[in-house]
Amino acid sequence: YQRRVHGGRKKDKSTMLSPPPYPVLNLPDFLVILLVSFASCVFSEGISWLLIYRTLSYQTLKSRVEKLSKKVEAGKDKAAQPGALSSKSHSKKLERFGEDLKNTNRELTMVKFKSSAVVGVTLILLFSVLNSVFDGRVVAKIPFIPINIVTGLTHRNLIGSDMTDCSMAFFYLLCSTSIRSNLQKFLGFTPPKGASGVFETK
């Protein structure tokens, strides 16, 4: 009996140190998580469209951000051209455009705050439900052992020391991130150019 237990431990250790050469998915769990991720992304973008994207204030701010971004970029390109003479008037004009862009970005962020709060609360509740359903369940096998910082998410609520086991939390986050970014591009809901950056005008 002792020899069998000892042999079993050796087998577990070798399994932990030898991850599979390719990802192994639990297909039913994979489909459920994928569908829930897609549905949550569609819901969140629908709420965003209802509360933000279709409103006149958002459309106005978005158009203003795009125009100011073009002006700032054009001013920087003009100043960077060989032989271009830098003048105080040009610098002040560029600085004024940059300040206007920052202020407009700030207004755009405040407009999106209401929708972001509603979507955030909804997604937290949905994640709590999924977390209780898939608690302690391995949904996939990772073909490598993640670094320690990542294992807190990939091995969340899982029993055992095999770090190639993948939890629902990591898989849901991966699916939601990739689906949401592509869905925003498809629907044309991506932020306007210059909305996420802070321009420095010197």
mmCIF file of C-alpha atoms in Angstrom:
data_model
loop_
_atom_site.group_PDB
_atom_site.id
_atom_site.type_symbol
_atom_site.label_atom_id
_atom_site.label_comp_id
_atom_site.label_asym_id
_atom_site.label_seq_id
_atom_site.Cartn_x
_atom_site.Cartn_y
_atom_site.Cartn_z
ATOM 1 C CA TYR A 1 0.000 0.000 0.000
ATOM 2 C CA GLN A 2 2.816 2.391 0.861
ATOM 3 C CA ARG A 3 4.611 1.595 -2.380
ATOM 4 C CA ARG A 4 1.474 2.314 -4.400
ATOM 5 C CA VAL A 5 0.979 5.674 -2.679
ATOM 6 C CA HIS A 6 4.638 6.534 -3.210
ATOM 7 C CA GLY A 7 4.402 5.605 -6.887
ATOM 8 C CA GLY A 8 1.226 7.692 -7.265
ATOM 9 C CA ARG A 9 2.942 10.762 -5.866
ATOM 10 C CA LYS A 10 5.784 10.367 -8.334
ATOM 11 C CA LYS A 11 3.280 10.193 -11.147
ATOM 12 C CA ASP A 12 1.501 13.367 -10.006
ATOM 13 C CA LYS A 13 4.805 15.220 -9.780
ATOM 14 C CA SER A 14 5.851 14.216 -13.275
ATOM 15 C CA THR A 15 2.460 15.283 -14.596
ATOM 16 C CA MET A 16 2.803 18.687 -12.981
ATOM 17 C CA LEU A 17 6.280 19.228 -14.443
ATOM 18 C CA SER A 18 5.340 18.040 -17.950
ATOM 19 C CA PRO A 19 2.613 20.290 -19.435
ATOM 20 C CA PRO A 20 0.829 19.089 -22.582
ATOM 21 C CA PRO A 21 2.391 20.199 -25.892
ATOM 22 C CA TYR A 22 -0.854 21.932 -26.912
ATOM 23 C CA PRO A 23 -3.899 23.426 -25.115
ATOM 24 C CA VAL A 24 -6.470 20.863 -23.980
ATOM 25 C CA LEU A 25 -10.041 22.171 -23.624
ATOM 26 C CA ASN A 26 -13.054 20.863 -21.803
ATOM 27 C CA LEU A 27 -15.339 21.409 -24.798
ATOM 28 C CA PRO A 28 -18.727 21.802 -23.013
ATOM 29 C CA ASP A 29 -17.273 24.258 -20.477
ATOM 30 C CA PHE A 30 -15.399 26.053 -23.249
ATOM 31 C CA LEU A 31 -18.590 26.590 -25.271
ATOM 32 C CA VAL A 32 -20.545 27.792 -22.231
ATOM 33 C CA ILE A 33 -17.858 30.309 -21.230
ATOM 34 C CA LEU A 34 -17.430 31.468 -24.833
ATOM 35 C CA LEU A 35 -21.165 32.019 -25.314
ATOM 36 C CA VAL A 36 -21.508 33.809 -21.969
ATOM 37 C CA SER A 37 -18.516 36.016 -22.833
ATOM 38 C CA PHE A 38 -20.011 36.883 -26.211
ATOM 39 C CA ALA A 39 -23.429 37.584 -24.690
ATOM 40 C CA SER A 40 -21.934 39.799 -21.972
ATOM 41 C CA CYS A 41 -19.953 41.775 -24.571
ATOM 42 C CA VAL A 42 -23.050 42.269 -26.741
ATOM 43 C CA PHE A 43 -25.014 43.359 -23.674
ATOM 44 C CA SER A 44 -22.351 45.815 -22.514
ATOM 45 C CA GLU A 45 -21.980 47.351 -25.977
ATOM 46 C CA GLY A 46 -25.780 47.555 -26.267
ATOM 47 C CA ILE A 47 -25.970 49.442 -22.970
ATOM 48 C CA SER A 48 -23.134 51.697 -24.117
ATOM 49 C CA TRP A 49 -24.951 52.438 -27.367
ATOM 50 C CA LEU A 50 -28.207 53.149 -25.529
ATOM 51 C CA LEU A 51 -26.670 55.461 -22.918
ATOM 52 C CA ILE A 52 -23.714 56.946 -24.817
ATOM 53 C CA TYR A 53 -22.960 56.321 -28.474
ATOM 54 C CA ARG A 54 -26.333 57.412 -29.863
ATOM 55 C CA THR A 55 -26.487 60.631 -27.826
ATOM 56 C CA LEU A 56 -25.825 64.023 -29.404
ATOM 57 C CA SER A 57 -23.361 65.025 -26.686
ATOM 58 C CA TYR A 58 -21.136 62.003 -27.358
ATOM 59 C CA GLN A 59 -21.250 62.495 -31.126
ATOM 60 C CA THR A 60 -20.313 66.161 -30.721
ATOM 61 C CA LEU A 61 -17.433 65.424 -28.354
ATOM 62 C CA LYS A 62 -16.193 62.585 -30.540
ATOM 63 C CA SER A 63 -16.143 64.816 -33.616
ATOM 64 C CA ARG A 64 -14.327 67.555 -31.685
ATOM 65 C CA VAL A 65 -11.683 65.106 -30.403
ATOM 66 C CA GLU A 66 -11.011 63.873 -33.936
ATOM 67 C CA LYS A 67 -10.661 67.421 -35.307
ATOM 68 C CA LEU A 68 -8.378 68.550 -32.486
ATOM 69 C CA SER A 69 -6.246 65.411 -32.837
ATOM 70 C CA LYS A 70 -5.703 66.152 -36.520
ATOM 71 C CA LYS A 71 -4.765 69.755 -35.746
ATOM 72 C CA VAL A 72 -2.274 68.721 -33.058
ATOM 73 C CA GLU A 73 -0.703 66.062 -35.277
ATOM 74 C CA ALA A 74 -0.482 68.482 -38.212
ATOM 75 C CA GLY A 75 1.148 71.098 -35.992
ATOM 76 C CA LYS A 76 3.709 68.607 -34.697
ATOM 77 C CA ASP A 77 4.506 67.373 -38.205
ATOM 78 C CA LYS A 78 4.953 70.935 -39.420
ATOM 79 C CA ALA A 79 7.283 71.768 -36.532
ATOM 80 C CA ALA A 80 9.326 68.604 -37.128
ATOM 81 C CA GLN A 81 9.971 69.332 -40.806
ATOM 82 C CA PRO A 82 13.594 70.158 -41.723
ATOM 83 C CA GLY A 83 14.185 73.891 -41.877
ATOM 84 C CA ALA A 84 10.914 74.727 -40.119
ATOM 85 C CA LEU A 85 11.147 77.875 -38.039
ATOM 86 C CA SER A 86 9.646 77.600 -34.584
ATOM 87 C CA SER A 87 7.718 80.706 -33.593
ATOM 88 C CA LYS A 88 6.031 81.644 -30.358
ATOM 89 C CA SER A 89 2.686 82.036 -32.092
ATOM 90 C CA HIS A 90 2.893 78.511 -33.531
ATOM 91 C CA SER A 91 3.911 77.048 -30.159
ATOM 92 C CA LYS A 92 1.072 78.831 -28.381
ATOM 93 C CA LYS A 93 -1.400 77.704 -31.008
ATOM 94 C CA LEU A 94 -0.243 74.115 -30.710
ATOM 95 C CA GLU A 95 -0.386 74.336 -26.935
ATOM 96 C CA ARG A 96 -3.915 75.710 -27.093
ATOM 97 C CA PHE A 97 -5.025 72.831 -29.306
ATOM 98 C CA GLY A 98 -3.446 70.387 -26.874
ATOM 99 C CA GLU A 99 -5.257 71.896 -23.900
ATOM 100 C CA ASP A 100 -8.557 71.850 -25.777
ATOM 101 C CA LEU A 101 -7.974 68.196 -26.615
ATOM 102 C CA LYS A 102 -7.281 67.299 -22.984
ATOM 103 C CA ASN A 103 -10.396 69.111 -21.799
ATOM 104 C CA THR A 104 -12.547 67.473 -24.456
ATOM 105 C CA ASN A 105 -11.147 64.064 -23.538
ATOM 106 C CA ARG A 106 -12.063 64.766 -19.931
ATOM 107 C CA GLU A 107 -15.640 65.633 -20.928
ATOM 108 C CA LEU A 108 -15.814 62.479 -23.074
ATOM 109 C CA THR A 109 -14.705 60.359 -20.121
ATOM 110 C CA MET A 110 -17.402 61.868 -17.895
ATOM 111 C CA VAL A 111 -20.053 61.159 -20.541
ATOM 112 C CA LYS A 112 -18.974 57.498 -20.652
ATOM 113 C CA PHE A 113 -18.832 57.145 -16.871
ATOM 114 C CA LYS A 114 -22.558 56.422 -16.407
ATOM 115 C CA SER A 115 -22.557 53.568 -18.893
ATOM 116 C CA SER A 116 -19.268 52.197 -17.562
ATOM 117 C CA ALA A 117 -20.696 52.033 -14.039
ATOM 118 C CA VAL A 118 -23.816 50.141 -15.164
ATOM 119 C CA VAL A 119 -21.829 47.715 -17.309
ATOM 120 C CA GLY A 120 -19.223 47.202 -14.569
ATOM 121 C CA VAL A 121 -21.808 46.256 -11.937
ATOM 122 C CA THR A 122 -23.562 43.902 -14.363
ATOM 123 C CA LEU A 123 -20.339 42.147 -15.354
ATOM 124 C CA ILE A 124 -19.292 41.754 -11.704
ATOM 125 C CA LEU A 125 -22.616 40.052 -10.911
ATOM 126 C CA LEU A 126 -22.277 37.812 -13.974
ATOM 127 C CA PHE A 127 -18.708 36.881 -13.016
ATOM 128 C CA SER A 128 -19.871 35.976 -9.497
ATOM 129 C CA VAL A 129 -22.487 33.608 -10.923
ATOM 130 C CA LEU A 130 -19.961 31.976 -13.264
ATOM 131 C CA ASN A 131 -17.445 31.717 -10.450
ATOM 132 C CA SER A 132 -19.911 29.789 -8.299
ATOM 133 C CA VAL A 133 -20.897 27.470 -11.171
ATOM 134 C CA PHE A 134 -17.316 26.675 -12.198
ATOM 135 C CA ASP A 135 -15.826 26.734 -8.697
ATOM 136 C CA GLY A 136 -12.977 24.208 -8.495
ATOM 137 C CA ARG A 137 -13.512 23.007 -12.075
ATOM 138 C CA VAL A 138 -10.649 22.722 -14.560
ATOM 139 C CA VAL A 139 -11.826 24.067 -17.917
ATOM 140 C CA ALA A 140 -8.561 23.700 -19.848
ATOM 141 C CA LYS A 141 -4.928 22.603 -19.689
ATOM 142 C CA ILE A 142 -2.266 25.168 -20.507
ATOM 143 C CA PRO A 143 0.726 23.921 -22.568
ATOM 144 C CA PHE A 144 3.176 25.727 -20.254
ATOM 145 C CA ILE A 145 3.564 26.629 -16.598
ATOM 146 C CA PRO A 146 2.656 30.349 -16.167
ATOM 147 C CA ILE A 147 4.760 32.732 -14.120
ATOM 148 C CA ASN A 148 3.817 33.203 -10.475
ATOM 149 C CA ILE A 149 2.042 36.519 -11.039
ATOM 150 C CA VAL A 150 -0.343 34.956 -13.563
ATOM 151 C CA THR A 151 -1.036 31.712 -11.691
ATOM 152 C CA GLY A 152 -3.204 33.595 -9.199
ATOM 153 C CA LEU A 153 -5.701 34.016 -12.060
ATOM 154 C CA THR A 154 -5.106 30.878 -14.136
ATOM 155 C CA HIS A 155 -5.300 28.615 -11.060
ATOM 156 C CA ARG A 156 -8.018 30.577 -9.215
ATOM 157 C CA ASN A 157 -10.172 28.400 -6.900
ATOM 158 C CA LEU A 158 -8.626 25.191 -8.246
ATOM 159 C CA ILE A 159 -7.549 22.316 -6.007
ATOM 160 C CA GLY A 160 -4.111 20.788 -6.465
ATOM 161 C CA SER A 161 -0.655 21.991 -7.388
ATOM 162 C CA ASP A 162 -0.718 21.379 -11.154
ATOM 163 C CA MET A 163 -0.207 24.893 -12.486
ATOM 164 C CA THR A 164 -1.097 23.849 -16.027
ATOM 165 C CA ASP A 165 -4.741 23.583 -14.927
ATOM 166 C CA CYS A 166 -6.742 26.570 -16.141
ATOM 167 C CA SER A 167 -9.661 28.056 -14.254
ATOM 168 C CA MET A 168 -12.786 29.742 -15.560
ATOM 169 C CA ALA A 169 -11.606 33.194 -14.421
ATOM 170 C CA PHE A 170 -8.619 33.324 -16.765
ATOM 171 C CA PHE A 171 -10.498 31.823 -19.679
ATOM 172 C CA TYR A 172 -13.444 34.197 -19.256
ATOM 173 C CA LEU A 173 -11.128 37.217 -19.068
ATOM 174 C CA LEU A 174 -9.276 36.101 -22.198
ATOM 175 C CA CYS A 175 -12.464 35.541 -24.178
ATOM 176 C CA SER A 176 -14.144 38.760 -23.030
ATOM 177 C CA THR A 177 -11.119 40.929 -23.830
ATOM 178 C CA SER A 178 -10.639 39.562 -27.342
ATOM 179 C CA ILE A 179 -14.358 39.514 -28.181
ATOM 180 C CA ARG A 180 -15.033 43.036 -26.885
ATOM 181 C CA SER A 181 -12.180 44.654 -28.821
ATOM 182 C CA ASN A 182 -13.198 42.982 -32.086
ATOM 183 C CA LEU A 183 -16.888 43.672 -31.498
ATOM 184 C CA GLN A 184 -16.188 47.381 -30.939
ATOM 185 C CA LYS A 185 -14.239 47.533 -34.203
ATOM 186 C CA PHE A 186 -17.033 45.725 -36.066
ATOM 187 C CA LEU A 187 -19.749 48.027 -34.678
ATOM 188 C CA GLY A 188 -17.638 51.175 -35.049
ATOM 189 C CA PHE A 189 -17.635 51.887 -31.306
ATOM 190 C CA THR A 190 -13.880 52.257 -30.931
ATOM 191 C CA PRO A 191 -12.783 55.483 -29.210
ATOM 192 C CA PRO A 192 -11.851 58.330 -31.570
ATOM 193 C CA LYS A 193 -8.199 58.812 -32.372
ATOM 194 C CA GLY A 194 -6.588 60.821 -29.621
ATOM 195 C CA ALA A 195 -9.244 60.011 -26.997
ATOM 196 C CA SER A 196 -7.010 57.752 -24.942
ATOM 197 C CA GLY A 197 -3.730 59.593 -25.232
ATOM 198 C CA VAL A 198 -2.463 62.725 -23.596
ATOM 199 C CA PHE A 199 -0.680 65.027 -26.017
ATOM 200 C CA GLU A 200 2.273 66.954 -24.813
ATOM 201 C CA THR A 201 2.820 70.211 -26.624
ATOM 202 C CA LYS A 202 6.103 71.814 -25.979
#
